[in-house]
Amino acid sequence: MTLEQMLKLAPVVPVLTIEDEAHAVPLGRALADGGLRMLEVTLRTSAAIGAIRRISAEVEGAVVGAGTVLNAGDLERAAQAGARFAVSPGLGEGARPDGPIPLLPGVATASEVMAALAAGFEYLKFFPAVPAGGVAMLKAFAPVFPKARFCPTGGVSVENAPEFLGLANVVCVGGSWVAPAAAVRAGDWRRITELARAAQLLGA
Ligand code: 3PG
């Protein structure tokens, strides 16, 4: 599956910070059951790599990737654990679209979009979306960078997601709101499936 196909699986990519590896599979299933199949597990916890490994092996239908990928070592570790894609908050030095797994680099300014396009990327994470200018910034990018497609992440919510998703240069949005930490801790998977279902409908 290409990065484009993954990004088009659902309007929202859940951004997951998993503290306990035992949560990975039920969380992944809860989200996939609600229609969100592309899942980003951030490499911010010691459980992250194990969580990617388990979701990739055990959650049917899920397409799991790694987020907060900061360097080539992170990318390699994620790919070895079974990540199908990687997301980075920025454009790392030497980052290329043809690495071990597809990469969605982060950009927040026109210069960064230019650098990412020059490196061969077409799909970009707009991060942090709301602090970096939100919908107005993406509207301003559209005529200048007609080839760039964005996945805004950072401050995106169920309330503001529709406005982002209505832009022609937005392919999907990323957000942590579909997997609130309290619901994960409590094992409230039904709640997470409900949130995922509501997020999935944002694209309808
Ligand atoms: C990310 O890692 O992309 C963001 O931290 C997710 O942002 P959110 O928590 O505001 O959704």
PDB file of C-alpha atoms and ligand atoms in Angstrom:
ATOM      1  CA  MET A   1       0.000   0.000   0.000  1.00  0.00           C
ATOM      2  CA  THR A   2       1.358   3.429  -0.911  1.00  0.00           C
ATOM      3  CA  LEU A   3       1.453   6.286   1.561  1.00  0.00           C
ATOM      4  CA  GLU A   4      -1.297   7.967  -0.466  1.00  0.00           C
ATOM      5  CA  GLN A   5      -3.514   4.895  -0.149  1.00  0.00           C
ATOM      6  CA  MET A   6      -2.876   4.717   3.602  1.00  0.00           C
ATOM      7  CA  LEU A   7      -3.662   8.405   4.105  1.00  0.00           C
ATOM      8  CA  LYS A   8      -6.929   7.932   2.222  1.00  0.00           C
ATOM      9  CA  LEU A   9      -8.114   5.008   4.358  1.00  0.00           C
ATOM     10  CA  ALA A  10      -9.931   7.351   6.767  1.00  0.00           C
ATOM     11  CA  PRO A  11     -10.248  11.091   7.395  1.00  0.00           C
ATOM     12  CA  VAL A  12      -8.476  10.870  10.772  1.00  0.00           C
ATOM     13  CA  VAL A  13      -5.175   9.250  11.761  1.00  0.00           C
ATOM     14  CA  PRO A  14      -5.160   8.553  15.499  1.00  0.00           C
ATOM     15  CA  VAL A  15      -1.945   9.747  17.145  1.00  0.00           C
ATOM     16  CA  LEU A  16      -1.308   7.251  19.954  1.00  0.00           C
ATOM     17  CA  THR A  17       1.057   7.530  22.887  1.00  0.00           C
ATOM     18  CA  ILE A  18       0.979   4.074  24.447  1.00  0.00           C
ATOM     19  CA  GLU A  19       2.332   3.756  27.991  1.00  0.00           C
ATOM     20  CA  ASP A  20       1.542   0.078  28.485  1.00  0.00           C
ATOM     21  CA  GLU A  21       2.177  -2.465  25.753  1.00  0.00           C
ATOM     22  CA  ALA A  22      -0.807  -4.486  27.005  1.00  0.00           C
ATOM     23  CA  HIS A  23      -3.094  -1.678  25.774  1.00  0.00           C
ATOM     24  CA  ALA A  24      -1.797  -1.823  22.208  1.00  0.00           C
ATOM     25  CA  VAL A  25      -3.930  -4.602  20.741  1.00  0.00           C
ATOM     26  CA  PRO A  26      -7.297  -3.709  22.345  1.00  0.00           C
ATOM     27  CA  LEU A  27      -6.705  -0.045  21.487  1.00  0.00           C
ATOM     28  CA  GLY A  28      -5.815  -0.868  17.891  1.00  0.00           C
ATOM     29  CA  ARG A  29      -8.870  -3.109  17.589  1.00  0.00           C
ATOM     30  CA  ALA A  30     -11.161  -0.468  19.109  1.00  0.00           C
ATOM     31  CA  LEU A  31      -9.990   2.120  16.580  1.00  0.00           C
ATOM     32  CA  ALA A  32     -10.096  -0.248  13.602  1.00  0.00           C
ATOM     33  CA  ASP A  33     -13.600  -1.372  14.631  1.00  0.00           C
ATOM     34  CA  GLY A  34     -14.650   2.281  14.495  1.00  0.00           C
ATOM     35  CA  GLY A  35     -13.249   2.579  10.968  1.00  0.00           C
ATOM     36  CA  LEU A  36      -9.853   4.157  11.675  1.00  0.00           C
ATOM     37  CA  ARG A  37      -7.295   1.767  10.232  1.00  0.00           C
ATOM     38  CA  MET A  38      -4.195   3.907   9.802  1.00  0.00           C
ATOM     39  CA  LEU A  39      -2.699   4.208  13.291  1.00  0.00           C
ATOM     40  CA  GLU A  40       0.315   6.264  14.354  1.00  0.00           C
ATOM     41  CA  VAL A  41       2.104   5.069  17.496  1.00  0.00           C
ATOM     42  CA  THR A  42       4.473   7.781  18.679  1.00  0.00           C
ATOM     43  CA  LEU A  43       7.980   6.768  19.697  1.00  0.00           C
ATOM     44  CA  ARG A  44       7.645   8.727  22.931  1.00  0.00           C
ATOM     45  CA  THR A  45       7.389   5.845  25.359  1.00  0.00           C
ATOM     46  CA  SER A  46       9.399   2.723  26.069  1.00  0.00           C
ATOM     47  CA  ALA A  47       6.325   0.667  25.134  1.00  0.00           C
ATOM     48  CA  ALA A  48       6.071   2.143  21.620  1.00  0.00           C
ATOM     49  CA  ILE A  49       8.165  -0.319  19.629  1.00  0.00           C
ATOM     50  CA  GLY A  50       6.563  -3.333  21.330  1.00  0.00           C
ATOM     51  CA  ALA A  51       3.140  -1.770  20.725  1.00  0.00           C
ATOM     52  CA  ILE A  52       3.881  -1.385  17.002  1.00  0.00           C
ATOM     53  CA  ARG A  53       5.073  -4.985  16.846  1.00  0.00           C
ATOM     54  CA  ARG A  54       1.931  -6.297  18.531  1.00  0.00           C
ATOM     55  CA  ILE A  55      -0.571  -4.197  16.558  1.00  0.00           C
ATOM     56  CA  SER A  56       1.125  -5.161  13.333  1.00  0.00           C
ATOM     57  CA  ALA A  57       1.002  -8.876  14.209  1.00  0.00           C
ATOM     58  CA  GLU A  58      -2.387  -9.052  15.928  1.00  0.00           C
ATOM     59  CA  VAL A  59      -4.793  -6.351  14.739  1.00  0.00           C
ATOM     60  CA  GLU A  60      -6.356  -7.406  11.498  1.00  0.00           C
ATOM     61  CA  GLY A  61      -7.046  -4.555   9.119  1.00  0.00           C
ATOM     62  CA  ALA A  62      -4.856  -2.056  10.968  1.00  0.00           C
ATOM     63  CA  VAL A  63      -2.050  -0.253   9.162  1.00  0.00           C
ATOM     64  CA  VAL A  64       0.295   0.749  11.944  1.00  0.00           C
ATOM     65  CA  GLY A  65       3.136   3.232  11.694  1.00  0.00           C
ATOM     66  CA  ALA A  66       5.516   5.117  13.941  1.00  0.00           C
ATOM     67  CA  GLY A  67       5.248   8.769  14.891  1.00  0.00           C
ATOM     68  CA  THR A  68       7.771  11.156  16.432  1.00  0.00           C
ATOM     69  CA  VAL A  69      10.446   9.604  14.224  1.00  0.00           C
ATOM     70  CA  LEU A  70      13.404  11.925  14.763  1.00  0.00           C
ATOM     71  CA  ASN A  71      16.270  10.253  12.895  1.00  0.00           C
ATOM     72  CA  ALA A  72      17.333   7.356  10.667  1.00  0.00           C
ATOM     73  CA  GLY A  73      17.790   5.076  13.695  1.00  0.00           C
ATOM     74  CA  ASP A  74      14.158   5.597  14.777  1.00  0.00           C
ATOM     75  CA  LEU A  75      13.033   4.894  11.219  1.00  0.00           C
ATOM     76  CA  GLU A  76      15.001   1.657  11.071  1.00  0.00           C
ATOM     77  CA  ARG A  77      13.765   0.431  14.481  1.00  0.00           C
ATOM     78  CA  ALA A  78      10.177   1.233  13.531  1.00  0.00           C
ATOM     79  CA  ALA A  79      10.443  -0.569  10.191  1.00  0.00           C
ATOM     80  CA  GLN A  80      11.948  -3.624  11.882  1.00  0.00           C
ATOM     81  CA  ALA A  81       9.057  -3.720  14.351  1.00  0.00           C
ATOM     82  CA  GLY A  82       6.569  -3.877  11.478  1.00  0.00           C
ATOM     83  CA  ALA A  83       5.688  -0.196  11.039  1.00  0.00           C
ATOM     84  CA  ARG A  84       4.282   0.360   7.531  1.00  0.00           C
ATOM     85  CA  PHE A  85       4.911   4.125   7.566  1.00  0.00           C
ATOM     86  CA  ALA A  86       6.670   6.778   9.623  1.00  0.00           C
ATOM     87  CA  VAL A  87       5.707  10.296  10.636  1.00  0.00           C
ATOM     88  CA  SER A  88       8.184  12.958  11.669  1.00  0.00           C
ATOM     89  CA  PRO A  89       7.528  16.351  13.283  1.00  0.00           C
ATOM     90  CA  GLY A  90      10.012  17.915  10.856  1.00  0.00           C
ATOM     91  CA  LEU A  91      12.111  17.279   7.780  1.00  0.00           C
ATOM     92  CA  GLY A  92      15.195  15.468   9.010  1.00  0.00           C
ATOM     93  CA  GLU A  93      18.500  15.984   7.281  1.00  0.00           C
ATOM     94  CA  GLY A  94      18.806  13.525   4.406  1.00  0.00           C
ATOM     95  CA  ALA A  95      15.184  12.364   4.711  1.00  0.00           C
ATOM     96  CA  ARG A  96      14.001  10.799   1.448  1.00  0.00           C
ATOM     97  CA  PRO A  97      10.709   9.397   0.205  1.00  0.00           C
ATOM     98  CA  ASP A  98      12.293   6.044  -0.765  1.00  0.00           C
ATOM     99  CA  GLY A  99      13.535   4.925   2.660  1.00  0.00           C
ATOM    100  CA  PRO A 100      12.752   1.545   4.256  1.00  0.00           C
ATOM    101  CA  ILE A 101       9.113   2.607   4.775  1.00  0.00           C
ATOM    102  CA  PRO A 102       7.165   5.633   3.466  1.00  0.00           C
ATOM    103  CA  LEU A 103       7.747   8.793   5.478  1.00  0.00           C
ATOM    104  CA  LEU A 104       5.423  11.719   6.147  1.00  0.00           C
ATOM    105  CA  PRO A 105       7.734  14.582   7.102  1.00  0.00           C
ATOM    106  CA  GLY A 106       6.541  17.558   9.120  1.00  0.00           C
ATOM    107  CA  VAL A 107       6.497  21.145   7.864  1.00  0.00           C
ATOM    108  CA  ALA A 108       5.258  24.399   9.354  1.00  0.00           C
ATOM    109  CA  THR A 109       6.565  27.133   7.033  1.00  0.00           C
ATOM    110  CA  ALA A 110       6.814  27.902   3.310  1.00  0.00           C
ATOM    111  CA  SER A 111      10.583  27.279   3.370  1.00  0.00           C
ATOM    112  CA  GLU A 112      10.023  23.872   4.914  1.00  0.00           C
ATOM    113  CA  VAL A 113       7.401  22.985   2.302  1.00  0.00           C
ATOM    114  CA  MET A 114       9.906  23.996  -0.391  1.00  0.00           C
ATOM    115  CA  ALA A 115      12.626  21.837   1.162  1.00  0.00           C
ATOM    116  CA  ALA A 116      10.287  18.847   1.466  1.00  0.00           C
ATOM    117  CA  LEU A 117       9.061  19.164  -2.135  1.00  0.00           C
ATOM    118  CA  ALA A 118      12.659  19.501  -3.337  1.00  0.00           C
ATOM    119  CA  ALA A 119      13.531  16.284  -1.474  1.00  0.00           C
ATOM    120  CA  GLY A 120      10.764  14.527  -3.427  1.00  0.00           C
ATOM    121  CA  PHE A 121       7.965  14.453  -0.844  1.00  0.00           C
ATOM    122  CA  GLU A 122       4.397  15.230  -1.872  1.00  0.00           C
ATOM    123  CA  TYR A 123       2.516  14.249   1.312  1.00  0.00           C
ATOM    124  CA  LEU A 124       3.438  16.369   4.319  1.00  0.00           C
ATOM    125  CA  LYS A 125       2.370  16.586   7.928  1.00  0.00           C
ATOM    126  CA  PHE A 126       1.463  20.198   8.747  1.00  0.00           C
ATOM    127  CA  PHE A 127       2.671  20.449  12.328  1.00  0.00           C
ATOM    128  CA  PRO A 128       1.779  21.862  14.780  1.00  0.00           C
ATOM    129  CA  ALA A 129      -1.276  22.672  12.690  1.00  0.00           C
ATOM    130  CA  VAL A 130      -3.201  25.101  14.860  1.00  0.00           C
ATOM    131  CA  PRO A 131      -0.268  27.021  16.414  1.00  0.00           C
ATOM    132  CA  ALA A 132       1.417  27.210  12.962  1.00  0.00           C
ATOM    133  CA  GLY A 133      -1.517  29.020  11.357  1.00  0.00           C
ATOM    134  CA  GLY A 134      -4.243  26.418  10.935  1.00  0.00           C
ATOM    135  CA  VAL A 135      -6.711  26.551   8.078  1.00  0.00           C
ATOM    136  CA  ALA A 136      -5.633  30.058   6.994  1.00  0.00           C
ATOM    137  CA  MET A 137      -2.039  28.928   6.533  1.00  0.00           C
ATOM    138  CA  LEU A 138      -3.060  25.908   4.430  1.00  0.00           C
ATOM    139  CA  LYS A 139      -5.284  28.139   2.285  1.00  0.00           C
ATOM    140  CA  ALA A 140      -2.309  30.417   1.706  1.00  0.00           C
ATOM    141  CA  PHE A 141      -0.084  27.438   0.794  1.00  0.00           C
ATOM    142  CA  ALA A 142      -2.589  26.054  -1.749  1.00  0.00           C
ATOM    143  CA  PRO A 143      -1.920  28.317  -4.774  1.00  0.00           C
ATOM    144  CA  VAL A 144       1.801  28.517  -4.076  1.00  0.00           C
ATOM    145  CA  PHE A 145       2.367  24.770  -3.653  1.00  0.00           C
ATOM    146  CA  PRO A 146      -0.291  23.106  -5.835  1.00  0.00           C
ATOM    147  CA  LYS A 147       1.426  19.699  -5.588  1.00  0.00           C
ATOM    148  CA  ALA A 148       1.687  19.550  -1.798  1.00  0.00           C
ATOM    149  CA  ARG A 149      -0.880  17.518   0.157  1.00  0.00           C
ATOM    150  CA  PHE A 150      -1.133  17.932   3.914  1.00  0.00           C
ATOM    151  CA  CYS A 151      -2.130  15.983   6.975  1.00  0.00           C
ATOM    152  CA  PRO A 152      -2.591  18.707   9.606  1.00  0.00           C
ATOM    153  CA  THR A 153      -1.833  17.494  13.135  1.00  0.00           C
ATOM    154  CA  GLY A 154      -1.447  19.280  16.443  1.00  0.00           C
ATOM    155  CA  GLY A 155      -4.446  21.000  17.975  1.00  0.00           C
ATOM    156  CA  VAL A 156      -6.896  19.315  15.597  1.00  0.00           C
ATOM    157  CA  SER A 157     -10.157  18.281  17.270  1.00  0.00           C
ATOM    158  CA  VAL A 158     -13.548  16.882  16.351  1.00  0.00           C
ATOM    159  CA  GLU A 159     -14.763  20.504  16.279  1.00  0.00           C
ATOM    160  CA  ASN A 160     -12.187  22.007  13.921  1.00  0.00           C
ATOM    161  CA  ALA A 161     -11.407  18.891  11.833  1.00  0.00           C
ATOM    162  CA  PRO A 162     -14.241  19.493   9.307  1.00  0.00           C
ATOM    163  CA  GLU A 163     -12.803  22.873   8.350  1.00  0.00           C
ATOM    164  CA  PHE A 164      -9.393  21.308   7.675  1.00  0.00           C
ATOM    165  CA  LEU A 165     -10.933  18.361   5.817  1.00  0.00           C
ATOM    166  CA  GLY A 166     -12.851  20.751   3.577  1.00  0.00           C
ATOM    167  CA  LEU A 167      -9.613  22.065   2.060  1.00  0.00           C
ATOM    168  CA  ALA A 168      -8.562  20.608  -1.310  1.00  0.00           C
ATOM    169  CA  ASN A 169      -4.917  20.311  -0.185  1.00  0.00           C
ATOM    170  CA  VAL A 170      -5.784  18.313   2.962  1.00  0.00           C
ATOM    171  CA  VAL A 171      -5.821  14.538   2.590  1.00  0.00           C
ATOM    172  CA  CYS A 172      -6.603  13.669   6.234  1.00  0.00           C
ATOM    173  CA  VAL A 173      -5.960  15.032   9.720  1.00  0.00           C
ATOM    174  CA  GLY A 174      -4.083  13.541  12.669  1.00  0.00           C
ATOM    175  CA  GLY A 175      -5.141  13.781  16.272  1.00  0.00           C
ATOM    176  CA  SER A 176      -4.933  12.250  19.695  1.00  0.00           C
ATOM    177  CA  TRP A 177      -8.533  13.086  20.642  1.00  0.00           C
ATOM    178  CA  VAL A 178      -9.862   9.719  19.444  1.00  0.00           C
ATOM    179  CA  ALA A 179      -7.876   7.876  22.134  1.00  0.00           C
ATOM    180  CA  PRO A 180      -8.062   9.909  25.351  1.00  0.00           C
ATOM    181  CA  ALA A 181      -5.490   8.768  27.930  1.00  0.00           C
ATOM    182  CA  ALA A 182      -8.173   8.285  30.607  1.00  0.00           C
ATOM    183  CA  ALA A 183     -10.232   5.970  28.383  1.00  0.00           C
ATOM    184  CA  VAL A 184      -7.123   3.954  27.494  1.00  0.00           C
ATOM    185  CA  ARG A 185      -6.117   3.650  31.172  1.00  0.00           C
ATOM    186  CA  ALA A 186      -9.640   2.563  32.095  1.00  0.00           C
ATOM    187  CA  GLY A 187      -9.781   0.054  29.241  1.00  0.00           C
ATOM    188  CA  ASP A 188     -12.903   1.798  27.937  1.00  0.00           C
ATOM    189  CA  TRP A 189     -12.533   0.406  24.411  1.00  0.00           C
ATOM    190  CA  ARG A 190     -16.199   0.922  23.619  1.00  0.00           C
ATOM    191  CA  ARG A 191     -15.793   4.671  24.159  1.00  0.00           C
ATOM    192  CA  ILE A 192     -12.776   4.677  21.848  1.00  0.00           C
ATOM    193  CA  THR A 193     -14.703   2.845  19.142  1.00  0.00           C
ATOM    194  CA  GLU A 194     -17.468   5.477  19.470  1.00  0.00           C
ATOM    195  CA  LEU A 195     -14.936   8.303  19.123  1.00  0.00           C
ATOM    196  CA  ALA A 196     -13.379   6.557  16.129  1.00  0.00           C
ATOM    197  CA  ARG A 197     -16.760   6.089  14.486  1.00  0.00           C
ATOM    198  CA  ALA A 198     -17.568   9.795  14.953  1.00  0.00           C
ATOM    199  CA  ALA A 199     -14.162  10.687  13.499  1.00  0.00           C
ATOM    200  CA  GLN A 200     -14.684   8.356  10.567  1.00  0.00           C
ATOM    201  CA  LEU A 201     -17.952  10.131   9.735  1.00  0.00           C
ATOM    202  CA  LEU A 202     -16.126  13.460   9.443  1.00  0.00           C
ATOM    203  CA  GLY A 203     -15.043  12.388   5.983  1.00  0.00           C
ATOM    204  CA  ALA A 204     -18.567  11.562   4.811  1.00  0.00           C
TER     205      ALA A 204
HETATM  206  C1  3PG B   1       1.384  14.823  17.224  1.00  0.00           C
HETATM  207  O1  3PG B   1       2.166  14.127  17.784  1.00  0.00           O
HETATM  208  O2  3PG B   1       1.280  14.825  16.007  1.00  0.00           O
HETATM  209  C2  3PG B   1       0.576  15.741  18.037  1.00  0.00           C
HETATM  210  O3  3PG B   1       1.119  15.847  19.313  1.00  0.00           O
HETATM  211  C3  3PG B   1      -0.839  15.320  18.172  1.00  0.00           C
HETATM  212  O4  3PG B   1      -1.453  16.483  18.498  1.00  0.00           O
HETATM  213  P1  3PG B   1      -2.800  16.556  19.355  1.00  0.00           P
HETATM  214  O5  3PG B   1      -2.510  15.871  20.671  1.00  0.00           O
HETATM  215  O6  3PG B   1      -3.021  18.033  19.501  1.00  0.00           O
HETATM  216  O7  3PG B   1      -3.862  15.860  18.587  1.00  0.00           O
END
